[in-house]
Amino acid sequence: MIEYHKPVMYAECIEALQIKDNAIVIDATLGGGGHTEGILRANPTVKVYAFDQDPDALKFAKKRLEEFEDRVVFIESNFSDLRTQLALHKVNRIDGILFDLGVSSHQLDDAERGFSFSKESPLDMRMDKARDLTASVILNTYKHGDLIRIFRDYGEEKAAKKVASLIVNNRDKINYQTSLDLNNLLNDNMKMNPKFFIKMLSRLYQALRIEVNQEMEVLNAVLLDAVHLLAPQGRIVIESYHSLEDKIVKRFFVNQASTCSCPSSFPVCCCDVVAKLKIITKKPLTATPEELQINSRSRSCKLRIAEKLNTKEK
Ligand SMILES: C[S@@+](CC[C@H](N)C(=O)[O-])C[C@H]1O[C@@H](n2cnc3c(N)ncnc32)[C@H](O)[C@@H]1O
């Protein structure tokens, strides 16, 4: 079997899900199916509903998981449609859900997909090819201020304003279609040490990918639905690779674990908020030194776990 994607913090994720007999577990980000295979092997009675918005990933994983045919259901969809998709499959309670956010190594390596700055490739970056927004559309049409925002917020790029100005000011000469159109413009105009230049490209491409796939928006949209679907003691397990993603997850967990939403100026609590989650990881788990040595992708991974409490929702 060729390596499609090496699952990050594999054992930690399977352990975190605390899979019980006859559990229904969602893998919201199937990818190459590594984590799903681990879940299926962990208990012979577990059933997995596996989502991916990329048909290529589903095709690969279906082949890999052939032997588990009767215990895995593949769903080609954005995980933001979790509730609707599960309702279509008549699933209204789940025992665990795993999110391994971002793109797979295979998607990054496939030049045609345009995720990588190191190969000449179309400025595409869509995980779901049925959508219209591509990196090319962003570079050719977004307003100056919006380009600054995505490079700054999603790329944490200090030169966001300068890069955005270069892109916008050269639109009459350059139709941004391939990675070379962007890379050459920046290389010609930003006199930088090659090492720093590569790092900047990596931040800019990450920012474009996040915007193309609306990654922060869909994460924000799915979390409440996931918690709503979880049965008591069910686990939500999230691996994120970007500080903003991790911040969204952390804030959400803290908010859902809170028993009071009164302003801090109130002398006594007068709200009737009920905590829905217990946070299992006060601090996020990170990869072991052994894993860091063999899987560079694990470097930026933060794993957070929470458990559904046995409280009635209002
Ligand atoms: C990091 S990979 C997952 C790797 C997987 N855990 C494994 O063991 O191979 C992320 C996968 O999730 C998919 N994905 C990312 N965001 C998604 C979303 N909002 N909805 C559905 N699939 C998504 C990507 O297409 C990609 O295949």
Short mmCIF file of C-alpha atoms and ligand atoms in Angstrom, two decimals:
data_model
loop_
_atom_site.label_atom_id
_atom_site.label_comp_id
_atom_site.label_asym_id
_atom_site.label_seq_id
_atom_site.Cartn_x
_atom_site.Cartn_y
_atom_site.Cartn_z
CA MET A 1 0.00 0.00 0.00
CA ILE A 2 1.52 3.38 -1.01
CA GLU A 3 1.71 5.98 1.74
CA TYR A 4 -1.09 8.48 1.12
CA HIS A 5 -0.85 10.22 4.46
CA LYS A 6 0.80 9.22 7.73
CA PRO A 7 -1.81 9.79 10.45
CA VAL A 8 -0.58 12.20 13.13
CA MET A 9 -0.76 11.19 16.83
CA TYR A 10 -2.54 8.03 15.71
CA ALA A 11 -2.47 6.09 18.99
CA GLU A 12 -3.39 9.18 21.01
CA CYS A 13 -6.48 9.81 18.85
CA ILE A 14 -7.74 6.23 19.05
CA GLU A 15 -7.20 6.18 22.82
CA ALA A 16 -8.90 9.58 23.17
CA LEU A 17 -12.08 8.32 21.50
CA GLN A 18 -12.58 5.66 24.24
CA ILE A 19 -14.41 3.41 21.78
CA LYS A 20 -17.10 1.25 23.38
CA ASP A 21 -19.00 -1.76 22.01
CA ASN A 22 -21.43 -0.88 19.21
CA ALA A 23 -20.21 2.71 19.17
CA ILE A 24 -21.00 5.01 16.28
CA VAL A 25 -17.93 7.11 15.53
CA ILE A 26 -17.54 9.90 13.00
CA ASP A 27 -14.27 10.51 11.20
CA ALA A 28 -14.97 14.02 9.91
CA THR A 29 -11.74 14.11 7.88
CA LEU A 30 -11.16 10.67 6.36
CA GLY A 31 -8.12 11.54 4.18
CA GLY A 32 -6.18 8.34 3.49
CA GLY A 33 -8.26 6.46 6.07
CA GLY A 34 -5.43 5.87 8.55
CA HIS A 35 -7.34 7.04 11.62
CA THR A 36 -10.56 5.38 10.41
CA GLU A 37 -8.72 2.07 10.07
CA GLY A 38 -7.42 2.47 13.63
CA ILE A 39 -10.95 3.10 14.93
CA LEU A 40 -12.34 0.06 13.07
CA ARG A 41 -9.54 -2.16 14.37
CA ALA A 42 -9.93 -0.91 17.95
CA ASN A 43 -13.30 -2.63 18.36
CA PRO A 44 -14.95 -5.17 16.01
CA THR A 45 -18.42 -3.78 16.77
CA VAL A 46 -17.76 -0.09 16.07
CA LYS A 47 -19.32 1.56 13.02
CA VAL A 48 -17.68 4.57 11.36
CA TYR A 49 -19.28 7.30 9.26
CA ALA A 50 -16.38 8.85 7.37
CA PHE A 51 -16.58 12.29 5.73
CA ASP A 52 -14.33 13.87 3.15
CA GLN A 53 -15.06 16.61 0.66
CA ASP A 54 -12.34 15.37 -1.69
CA PRO A 55 -13.46 12.52 -3.99
CA ASP A 56 -9.81 11.45 -4.48
CA ALA A 57 -9.43 10.81 -0.74
CA LEU A 58 -12.66 8.81 -0.65
CA LYS A 59 -11.57 6.71 -3.63
CA PHE A 60 -8.26 5.85 -1.99
CA ALA A 61 -9.73 5.17 1.45
CA LYS A 62 -12.57 3.01 0.09
CA LYS A 63 -9.99 0.69 -1.45
CA ARG A 64 -7.88 0.65 1.70
CA LEU A 65 -10.84 -0.12 3.94
CA GLU A 66 -12.50 -2.75 1.71
CA GLU A 67 -12.26 -5.43 4.39
CA PHE A 68 -14.42 -3.31 6.75
CA GLU A 69 -17.10 -2.77 4.12
CA ASP A 70 -20.06 -3.48 6.40
CA ARG A 71 -18.82 -1.23 9.23
CA VAL A 72 -17.87 1.94 7.39
CA VAL A 73 -20.09 4.41 5.54
CA PHE A 74 -18.35 6.89 3.24
CA ILE A 75 -19.87 10.34 2.89
CA GLU A 76 -18.65 12.76 0.24
CA SER A 77 -19.46 16.04 1.91
CA ASN A 78 -18.08 19.00 3.77
CA PHE A 79 -18.20 18.22 7.48
CA SER A 80 -20.12 21.47 7.95
CA ASP A 81 -23.13 19.45 6.72
CA LEU A 82 -22.60 16.87 9.47
CA ARG A 83 -26.08 17.07 10.94
CA THR A 84 -27.92 16.94 7.62
CA GLN A 85 -25.78 14.13 6.25
CA LEU A 86 -26.16 12.01 9.38
CA ALA A 87 -29.92 12.64 9.41
CA LEU A 88 -30.03 11.30 5.84
CA HIS A 89 -28.36 8.15 7.20
CA LYS A 90 -30.83 8.08 10.11
CA VAL A 91 -28.09 8.72 12.68
CA ASN A 92 -29.09 11.10 15.47
CA ARG A 93 -26.70 10.05 18.25
CA ILE A 94 -22.95 9.49 18.01
CA ASP A 95 -20.40 8.21 20.51
CA GLY A 96 -17.31 9.96 19.22
CA ILE A 97 -16.07 12.33 16.56
CA LEU A 98 -12.58 12.97 15.25
CA PHE A 99 -11.39 15.99 13.28
CA ASP A 100 -7.88 15.89 11.78
CA LEU A 101 -7.97 19.32 10.19
CA GLY A 102 -6.32 20.71 7.08
CA VAL A 103 -4.98 18.88 4.04
CA SER A 104 -3.35 15.48 3.64
CA SER A 105 0.23 14.88 2.51
CA HIS A 106 -1.17 13.43 -0.70
CA GLN A 107 -3.10 16.61 -1.47
CA LEU A 108 0.03 18.67 -0.77
CA ASP A 109 2.20 16.47 -2.98
CA ASP A 110 -0.14 16.39 -5.97
CA ALA A 111 1.06 19.32 -8.11
CA GLU A 112 -2.23 19.45 -10.03
CA ARG A 113 -4.08 20.47 -6.84
CA GLY A 114 -1.94 23.59 -6.46
CA PHE A 115 -1.44 23.44 -2.67
CA SER A 116 2.33 23.57 -2.85
CA PHE A 117 4.47 26.56 -3.79
CA SER A 118 7.46 24.38 -4.63
CA LYS A 119 6.08 22.99 -7.88
CA GLU A 120 4.71 24.76 -10.92
CA SER A 121 1.01 24.20 -10.52
CA PRO A 122 -2.35 25.86 -11.13
CA LEU A 123 -3.37 28.27 -8.35
CA ASP A 124 -6.32 26.08 -7.39
CA MET A 125 -6.16 24.73 -3.78
CA ARG A 126 -9.77 23.51 -3.62
CA MET A 127 -10.31 20.37 -1.54
CA ASP A 128 -13.78 20.20 -3.10
CA LYS A 129 -13.45 20.79 -6.84
CA ALA A 130 -17.16 21.51 -7.18
CA ARG A 131 -16.71 24.88 -5.47
CA ASP A 132 -15.95 28.04 -7.46
CA LEU A 133 -13.44 29.85 -5.27
CA THR A 134 -9.81 29.12 -6.19
CA ALA A 135 -6.53 30.77 -5.18
CA SER A 136 -6.42 32.25 -8.68
CA VAL A 137 -9.81 33.95 -8.18
CA ILE A 138 -8.63 35.38 -4.85
CA LEU A 139 -5.42 36.79 -6.32
CA ASN A 140 -7.16 38.22 -9.38
CA THR A 141 -10.26 39.70 -7.72
CA TYR A 142 -10.02 40.21 -3.93
CA LYS A 143 -9.83 43.78 -2.62
CA HIS A 144 -6.49 44.99 -1.26
CA GLY A 145 -7.85 45.03 2.33
CA ASP A 146 -9.17 41.47 2.07
CA LEU A 147 -5.82 40.20 0.80
CA ILE A 148 -4.08 41.89 3.73
CA ARG A 149 -6.56 40.29 6.14
CA ILE A 150 -6.06 36.74 4.88
CA PHE A 151 -2.26 36.99 4.65
CA ARG A 152 -2.10 38.54 8.13
CA ASP A 153 -4.73 36.42 9.91
CA TYR A 154 -4.27 33.05 8.21
CA GLY A 155 -0.60 33.34 7.24
CA GLU A 156 0.60 35.42 10.22
CA GLU A 157 2.63 37.22 7.56
CA LYS A 158 4.35 40.43 8.67
CA ALA A 159 4.71 41.64 5.07
CA ALA A 160 0.98 41.12 4.37
CA LYS A 161 0.41 44.72 3.27
CA LYS A 162 3.42 44.82 0.94
CA VAL A 163 2.52 41.47 -0.65
CA ALA A 164 -1.12 42.52 -1.11
CA SER A 165 -0.04 45.80 -2.74
CA LEU A 166 2.30 43.99 -5.14
CA ILE A 167 -0.45 41.57 -6.17
CA VAL A 168 -3.09 44.26 -6.70
CA ASN A 169 -0.75 46.76 -8.42
CA ASN A 170 0.40 44.16 -10.95
CA ARG A 171 -3.03 42.85 -11.95
CA ASP A 172 -2.94 44.78 -15.23
CA LYS A 173 0.25 42.90 -16.21
CA ILE A 174 -0.23 39.51 -14.53
CA ASN A 175 -3.18 37.14 -14.72
CA TYR A 176 -2.48 34.94 -11.69
CA GLN A 177 -2.99 31.41 -12.96
CA THR A 178 -0.02 29.34 -11.78
CA SER A 179 2.28 29.27 -8.77
CA LEU A 180 5.05 30.74 -10.94
CA ASP A 181 2.98 33.88 -11.62
CA LEU A 182 2.89 34.58 -7.89
CA ASN A 183 6.33 33.26 -6.93
CA ASN A 184 8.14 35.20 -9.69
CA LEU A 185 6.37 38.46 -8.82
CA LEU A 186 7.40 38.13 -5.18
CA ASN A 187 10.90 36.94 -5.99
CA ASP A 188 11.50 39.90 -8.33
CA ASN A 189 10.19 42.47 -5.88
CA MET A 190 11.01 41.28 -2.38
CA LYS A 191 14.73 41.08 -1.96
CA MET A 192 15.00 38.41 0.70
CA ASN A 193 17.33 35.73 1.91
CA PRO A 194 16.17 32.53 0.07
CA LYS A 195 15.50 30.73 3.35
CA PHE A 196 13.15 33.48 4.56
CA PHE A 197 11.60 33.76 1.11
CA ILE A 198 10.61 30.07 1.16
CA LYS A 199 9.15 30.49 4.65
CA MET A 200 7.14 33.49 3.48
CA LEU A 201 5.81 31.55 0.48
CA SER A 202 4.78 28.75 2.80
CA ARG A 203 2.81 31.21 5.00
CA LEU A 204 1.16 32.89 2.00
CA TYR A 205 0.13 29.58 0.42
CA GLN A 206 -1.27 28.39 3.74
CA ALA A 207 -3.32 31.59 3.99
CA LEU A 208 -4.70 31.19 0.47
CA ARG A 209 -5.61 27.54 1.15
CA ILE A 210 -7.48 28.44 4.34
CA GLU A 211 -9.45 31.15 2.52
CA VAL A 212 -10.19 28.99 -0.55
CA ASN A 213 -11.62 26.23 1.63
CA GLN A 214 -13.19 28.58 4.21
CA GLU A 215 -11.50 26.42 6.84
CA MET A 216 -12.15 28.65 9.85
CA GLU A 217 -15.79 29.23 8.91
CA VAL A 218 -16.62 25.52 8.51
CA LEU A 219 -14.86 24.66 11.77
CA ASN A 220 -16.86 27.32 13.60
CA ALA A 221 -20.04 26.04 11.97
CA VAL A 222 -19.65 22.35 12.84
CA LEU A 223 -18.63 22.37 16.51
CA LEU A 224 -22.06 23.02 18.04
CA ASP A 225 -23.66 20.38 15.82
CA ALA A 226 -21.01 17.85 16.81
CA VAL A 227 -21.63 18.43 20.53
CA HIS A 228 -25.38 18.33 20.00
CA LEU A 229 -25.09 14.88 18.36
CA LEU A 230 -22.76 13.40 20.98
CA ALA A 231 -24.26 10.98 23.48
CA PRO A 232 -23.28 11.40 27.16
CA GLN A 233 -19.64 10.31 27.66
CA GLY A 234 -19.10 10.68 23.91
CA ARG A 235 -15.77 12.23 22.97
CA ILE A 236 -14.87 15.04 20.59
CA VAL A 237 -11.23 14.85 19.49
CA ILE A 238 -9.67 17.60 17.39
CA GLU A 239 -6.23 17.84 15.81
CA SER A 240 -5.39 21.32 14.54
CA TYR A 241 -2.30 22.63 12.79
CA HIS A 242 -2.84 26.39 12.84
CA SER A 243 -2.88 28.68 15.88
CA LEU A 244 -6.19 30.25 14.84
CA GLU A 245 -7.84 26.83 14.49
CA ASP A 246 -6.56 25.81 17.89
CA LYS A 247 -7.84 29.06 19.38
CA ILE A 248 -11.32 28.39 17.94
CA VAL A 249 -11.34 24.87 19.43
CA LYS A 250 -9.99 25.99 22.80
CA ARG A 251 -12.53 28.83 23.13
CA PHE A 252 -15.37 26.57 22.07
CA PHE A 253 -14.45 23.89 24.62
CA VAL A 254 -14.09 26.47 27.41
CA ASN A 255 -17.42 28.01 26.47
CA GLN A 256 -19.23 24.65 26.38
CA ALA A 257 -17.66 23.59 29.68
CA SER A 258 -18.73 26.79 31.38
CA THR A 259 -21.59 26.91 33.87
CA CYS A 260 -22.08 30.66 33.74
CA SER A 261 -22.24 33.24 30.96
CA CYS A 262 -22.95 36.28 33.15
CA PRO A 263 -20.78 39.37 32.61
CA SER A 264 -17.87 39.44 35.09
CA SER A 265 -19.35 42.62 36.64
CA PHE A 266 -22.39 40.68 37.98
CA PRO A 267 -21.99 40.02 41.74
CA VAL A 268 -23.88 36.71 41.55
CA CYS A 269 -24.71 34.34 38.73
CA CYS A 270 -28.17 34.85 37.32
CA CYS A 271 -27.98 32.81 34.12
CA ASP A 272 -29.17 29.24 33.69
CA VAL A 273 -26.32 28.00 31.51
CA VAL A 274 -25.66 24.26 31.74
CA ALA A 275 -22.18 22.93 30.94
CA LYS A 276 -22.29 20.47 28.05
CA LEU A 277 -18.65 19.41 27.92
CA LYS A 278 -15.93 18.31 30.29
CA ILE A 279 -12.48 19.30 29.02
CA ILE A 280 -10.12 16.31 29.12
CA THR A 281 -6.99 18.13 27.91
CA LYS A 282 -6.43 21.30 29.93
CA LYS A 283 -3.41 21.85 27.70
CA PRO A 284 -3.31 20.42 24.17
CA LEU A 285 -1.39 17.20 23.62
CA THR A 286 1.51 17.34 21.17
CA ALA A 287 3.52 14.72 19.30
CA THR A 288 6.24 12.75 21.09
CA PRO A 289 9.91 13.36 20.17
CA GLU A 290 9.88 9.95 18.43
CA GLU A 291 6.97 10.95 16.20
CA LEU A 292 8.50 14.36 15.48
CA GLN A 293 11.53 12.55 14.09
CA ILE A 294 9.59 10.43 11.64
CA ASN A 295 6.70 12.73 10.72
CA SER A 296 7.50 16.42 10.27
CA ARG A 297 3.80 17.19 9.82
CA SER A 298 3.22 16.33 13.48
CA ARG A 299 5.33 19.35 14.52
CA SER A 300 2.48 21.83 14.55
CA CYS A 301 -0.26 19.45 15.72
CA LYS A 302 -2.30 20.31 18.81
CA LEU A 303 -4.71 17.66 20.02
CA ARG A 304 -7.65 18.67 22.21
CA ILE A 305 -10.21 16.31 23.73
CA ALA A 306 -13.53 16.93 25.46
CA GLU A 307 -16.33 14.68 26.72
CA LYS A 308 -20.08 15.23 26.57
CA LEU A 309 -21.67 15.63 29.98
CA ASN A 310 -24.85 13.91 31.00
CA THR A 311 -26.91 17.10 31.17
CA LYS A 312 -30.21 17.95 29.53
CA GLU A 313 -30.04 20.52 26.72
CA LYS A 314 -32.61 23.28 26.95
C1 LIG B 1 -5.20 15.84 7.47
S1 LIG B 1 -6.16 14.96 6.32
C2 LIG B 1 -6.81 13.64 7.28
C3 LIG B 1 -5.92 12.46 7.31
C4 LIG B 1 -6.54 11.25 7.97
N1 LIG B 1 -6.75 11.45 9.37
C5 LIG B 1 -5.71 10.00 7.75
O1 LIG B 1 -5.48 9.25 8.70
O2 LIG B 1 -5.30 9.76 6.60
C6 LIG B 1 -7.56 15.97 6.15
C7 LIG B 1 -8.60 15.43 5.19
O3 LIG B 1 -9.82 16.05 5.52
C8 LIG B 1 -10.44 16.57 4.38
N2 LIG B 1 -11.13 17.78 4.83
C9 LIG B 1 -10.59 18.92 5.30
N3 LIG B 1 -11.54 19.80 5.61
C10 LIG B 1 -12.72 19.19 5.35
C11 LIG B 1 -14.08 19.59 5.48
N4 LIG B 1 -14.42 20.81 5.91
N5 LIG B 1 -15.04 18.71 5.14
C12 LIG B 1 -14.72 17.47 4.69
N6 LIG B 1 -13.45 17.05 4.52
C13 LIG B 1 -12.46 17.90 4.86
C14 LIG B 1 -9.34 16.83 3.39
O4 LIG B 1 -9.84 16.73 2.07
C15 LIG B 1 -8.33 15.74 3.73
O5 LIG B 1 -8.53 14.60 2.94
#
